[in-house]
Short mmCIF file of C-alpha atoms in Angstrom, two decimals:
data_model
loop_
_atom_site.label_atom_id
_atom_site.label_comp_id
_atom_site.label_asym_id
_atom_site.label_seq_id
_atom_site.Cartn_x
_atom_site.Cartn_y
_atom_site.Cartn_z
CA MET A 1 -0.03 0.13 -0.14
CA MET A 2 1.08 3.48 -0.87
CA ARG A 3 1.22 5.98 1.63
CA ARG A 4 0.43 9.47 0.69
CA ARG A 5 1.92 12.27 2.42
CA MET A 6 -0.45 14.87 3.73
CA LYS A 7 0.81 18.70 3.70
CA HIS A 8 -0.13 20.41 6.74
CA SER A 9 -1.42 23.89 5.91
CA THR A 10 -1.03 26.55 8.58
CA GLY A 11 -3.78 28.62 6.99
CA GLN A 12 -1.57 31.48 6.78
CA GLN A 13 -0.70 32.73 3.16
CA GLY A 14 0.51 36.19 2.43
CA PHE A 15 3.08 38.28 0.66
CA THR A 16 6.73 37.82 1.10
CA LEU A 17 9.00 40.79 2.11
CA ILE A 18 10.10 41.26 -1.45
CA GLU A 19 6.62 41.20 -3.08
CA ALA A 20 5.70 43.88 -0.58
CA MET A 21 8.83 45.98 -1.28
CA ILE A 22 8.08 45.80 -5.07
CA ALA A 23 4.42 46.85 -4.67
CA MET A 24 5.54 49.87 -2.46
CA VAL A 25 8.17 50.80 -5.22
CA VAL A 26 5.55 50.53 -7.87
CA LEU A 27 3.05 52.64 -5.87
CA SER A 28 5.63 55.29 -5.15
CA PHE A 29 6.22 55.77 -8.91
CA GLY A 30 2.91 56.05 -9.36
CA ILE A 31 2.29 58.61 -6.77
CA LEU A 32 5.15 60.52 -7.88
CA GLY A 33 4.08 60.37 -11.46
CA LEU A 34 0.62 61.98 -10.31
CA ALA A 35 2.64 64.80 -8.24
CA VAL A 36 4.28 65.85 -11.37
CA VAL A 37 0.97 66.14 -13.50
CA TYR A 38 -0.44 68.04 -10.56
CA ALA A 39 2.43 70.27 -10.47
CA GLN A 40 2.40 70.79 -14.21
CA GLY A 41 -1.19 71.41 -14.15
CA ILE A 42 -0.81 74.32 -11.56
CA GLN A 43 1.99 75.84 -13.91
CA TYR A 44 -0.16 75.75 -16.87
CA ALA A 45 -3.14 77.47 -15.24
CA ASN A 46 -0.75 80.22 -14.03
CA THR A 47 0.41 80.42 -17.70
CA ALA A 48 -3.00 80.44 -19.01
CA GLN A 49 -3.95 83.46 -16.86
CA MET A 50 -0.76 85.55 -17.83
CA ASP A 51 -1.47 84.70 -21.45
CA TYR A 52 -5.02 86.01 -21.10
CA ILE A 53 -3.79 89.17 -19.39
CA ALA A 54 -1.11 89.58 -21.93
CA GLY A 55 -3.68 89.29 -24.87
CA GLN A 56 -5.99 91.86 -23.45
CA LYS A 57 -2.94 94.29 -22.90
CA ALA A 58 -1.93 93.89 -26.51
CA GLN A 59 -5.75 94.34 -27.57
CA GLU A 60 -5.90 97.47 -25.50
CA ALA A 61 -3.06 99.02 -27.39
CA VAL A 62 -4.72 98.40 -30.64
CA GLU A 63 -8.00 99.60 -29.48
CA SER A 64 -6.57 102.85 -28.33
CA ILE A 65 -4.88 103.50 -31.55
CA PHE A 66 -7.83 102.89 -33.60
CA ALA A 67 -10.14 104.85 -31.01
CA ALA A 68 -7.72 107.93 -31.36
CA ARG A 69 -7.77 107.86 -35.24
CA ASN A 70 -11.55 107.50 -35.32
CA ALA A 71 -11.86 110.48 -33.00
CA GLU A 72 -9.49 112.42 -35.10
CA GLN A 73 -7.17 112.75 -31.91
CA LEU A 74 -4.03 111.61 -33.71
CA SER A 75 -3.33 112.45 -37.46
CA TRP A 76 -2.37 109.61 -39.83
CA ALA A 77 1.40 111.10 -39.67
CA GLN A 78 1.14 110.70 -35.84
CA ILE A 79 0.27 107.05 -36.03
CA GLN A 80 3.75 105.77 -36.15
CA ASN A 81 6.58 105.06 -34.03
CA THR A 82 8.64 108.06 -32.77
CA THR A 83 11.56 107.00 -35.10
CA SER A 84 9.46 107.54 -38.24
CA CYS A 85 8.43 110.93 -39.78
CA THR A 86 5.98 112.11 -42.39
CA GLY A 87 7.16 115.53 -43.31
CA ALA A 88 7.69 117.59 -40.36
CA ILE A 89 5.33 115.38 -38.10
CA CYS A 90 6.80 112.46 -36.25
CA GLY A 91 4.90 109.62 -34.73
CA VAL A 92 4.01 109.28 -31.15
CA PHE A 93 4.30 105.76 -30.05
CA LEU A 94 7.60 104.89 -28.31
CA THR A 95 9.80 102.28 -29.78
CA GLY A 96 11.09 99.15 -28.02
CA GLY A 97 9.67 97.36 -24.86
CA GLN A 98 7.81 99.67 -22.46
CA PRO A 99 6.36 99.17 -19.07
CA LEU A 100 2.49 98.89 -18.74
CA LEU A 101 1.42 102.20 -17.53
CA SER A 102 -1.82 103.93 -17.38
CA PRO A 103 -2.52 106.27 -20.46
CA GLY A 104 -1.61 109.70 -19.93
CA PRO A 105 -3.72 112.73 -20.94
CA ASP A 106 -3.88 111.75 -24.65
CA GLY A 107 -5.72 108.42 -23.45
CA VAL A 108 -3.48 106.29 -25.92
CA VAL A 109 -1.25 103.59 -24.25
CA GLY A 110 2.52 103.65 -25.46
CA THR A 111 3.09 107.12 -25.92
CA ALA A 112 5.51 109.60 -24.22
CA ASP A 113 2.80 110.88 -21.96
CA ASP A 114 1.79 107.75 -20.21
CA ASP A 115 1.55 107.94 -16.59
CA ALA A 116 4.86 106.72 -14.96
CA ALA A 117 3.50 107.19 -11.56
CA ASN A 118 0.42 105.07 -12.02
CA PRO A 119 1.68 101.63 -13.21
CA ASP A 120 -1.10 99.55 -14.97
CA LYS A 121 -2.60 96.83 -12.52
CA VAL A 122 -5.13 94.04 -12.43
CA ILE A 123 -7.48 93.30 -9.49
CA GLN A 124 -6.62 89.56 -8.56
CA ASN A 125 -9.09 89.29 -5.77
CA PRO A 126 -11.76 91.50 -4.44
CA GLY A 127 -10.60 91.03 -0.93
CA ASN A 128 -12.59 90.03 2.12
CA ASP A 129 -15.91 92.18 1.46
CA GLY A 130 -16.25 90.57 -1.82
CA LYS A 131 -16.55 93.95 -3.85
CA MET A 132 -14.12 94.93 -6.80
CA GLY A 133 -12.42 98.53 -6.30
CA THR A 134 -12.29 98.80 -2.71
CA VAL A 135 -9.37 99.15 -0.48
CA ASP A 136 -8.89 95.56 0.66
CA ASP A 137 -8.71 94.06 -2.96
CA ALA A 138 -5.46 92.02 -3.81
CA ILE A 139 -3.86 94.18 -6.78
CA TRP A 140 -1.31 93.03 -9.04
CA VAL A 141 1.04 95.43 -10.81
CA LEU A 142 1.69 94.69 -14.41
CA SER A 143 4.67 97.18 -15.12
CA GLY A 144 7.21 94.74 -13.55
CA PRO A 145 6.63 91.44 -15.00
CA MET A 146 5.31 92.72 -18.41
CA ASN A 147 6.35 95.06 -21.01
CA ARG A 148 4.69 95.93 -24.30
CA THR A 149 6.41 96.93 -27.72
CA ILE A 150 4.19 98.56 -30.29
CA LEU A 151 5.56 98.48 -33.66
CA ILE A 152 3.86 100.59 -36.72
CA GLN A 153 5.13 99.88 -39.89
CA ASP A 154 4.34 101.29 -43.41
CA LEU A 155 3.35 98.68 -46.03
CA PRO A 156 5.13 98.85 -49.31
CA GLY A 157 2.96 100.36 -52.00
CA GLU A 158 0.23 101.19 -49.85
CA ALA A 159 0.24 104.83 -48.66
CA ASN A 160 -2.84 104.60 -46.43
CA LEU A 161 -2.26 101.13 -44.68
CA ARG A 162 0.02 100.42 -41.78
CA GLN A 163 0.73 97.20 -39.90
CA ILE A 164 0.57 97.36 -36.08
CA THR A 165 2.49 94.61 -34.28
CA VAL A 166 1.92 94.60 -30.53
CA THR A 167 4.08 92.17 -28.52
CA VAL A 168 3.67 91.44 -24.83
CA ASN A 169 6.78 89.98 -23.14
CA PHE A 170 6.38 88.41 -19.79
CA GLN A 171 7.65 85.72 -17.35
CA VAL A 172 6.25 82.89 -15.59
CA GLY A 173 7.69 80.45 -13.50
CA GLY A 174 11.18 81.50 -14.67
CA TYR A 175 10.14 81.00 -18.25
CA ALA A 176 10.00 83.91 -20.74
CA ARG A 177 6.92 84.29 -22.67
CA GLN A 178 5.56 86.33 -25.42
CA TYR A 179 2.03 87.37 -26.77
CA THR A 180 1.82 88.83 -30.20
CA LEU A 181 -1.06 90.61 -31.86
CA VAL A 182 -0.62 91.64 -35.63
CA THR A 183 -3.43 93.86 -37.16
CA TYR A 184 -3.70 96.57 -39.92
CA ILE A 185 -4.96 100.23 -39.60
CA SER A 186 -5.89 102.33 -42.68
CA ALA A 187 -5.64 106.26 -42.87
CA PHE A 188 -9.75 105.91 -43.09
CA ALA A 189 -11.94 105.87 -40.01
#
């Protein structure tokens, strides 16, 4: 007769120490991956906010130029950079990157009379009272992290048409960013 051996089971089964360590390493990589994705999402949200503000400030410059032309506040000869002149009249728009300042008496941004004592700003948070425009608002001054370049160029063969290029440069998280808006303006309102 053949004897069979019976295996005695203690009823305890589980992971070995090696298996547990491997599971912890895999789980750690997963958690670190999620942390990286989360950090990139926060950075992207901050970049999107700055891109939006830069776009609005570029559009503001273009709209002020069109409004000055339509109201006949600026002549066609004045709608140029200061380095360009038509006859005895030179342009009024400063060349190169300029800090974002509130417009001066002429109401046009990017000109020599912009208010250096009043930098452009954005209300980030309405404060504890929940009302915008009160003293407890969180205000962000834009003239430090942003600058704007307005370049106005004649188009060859087109005496009554110019190209306006507004470029807003800014920094987000150590990265240099740029928003550019290109449009055209004619001498006719």
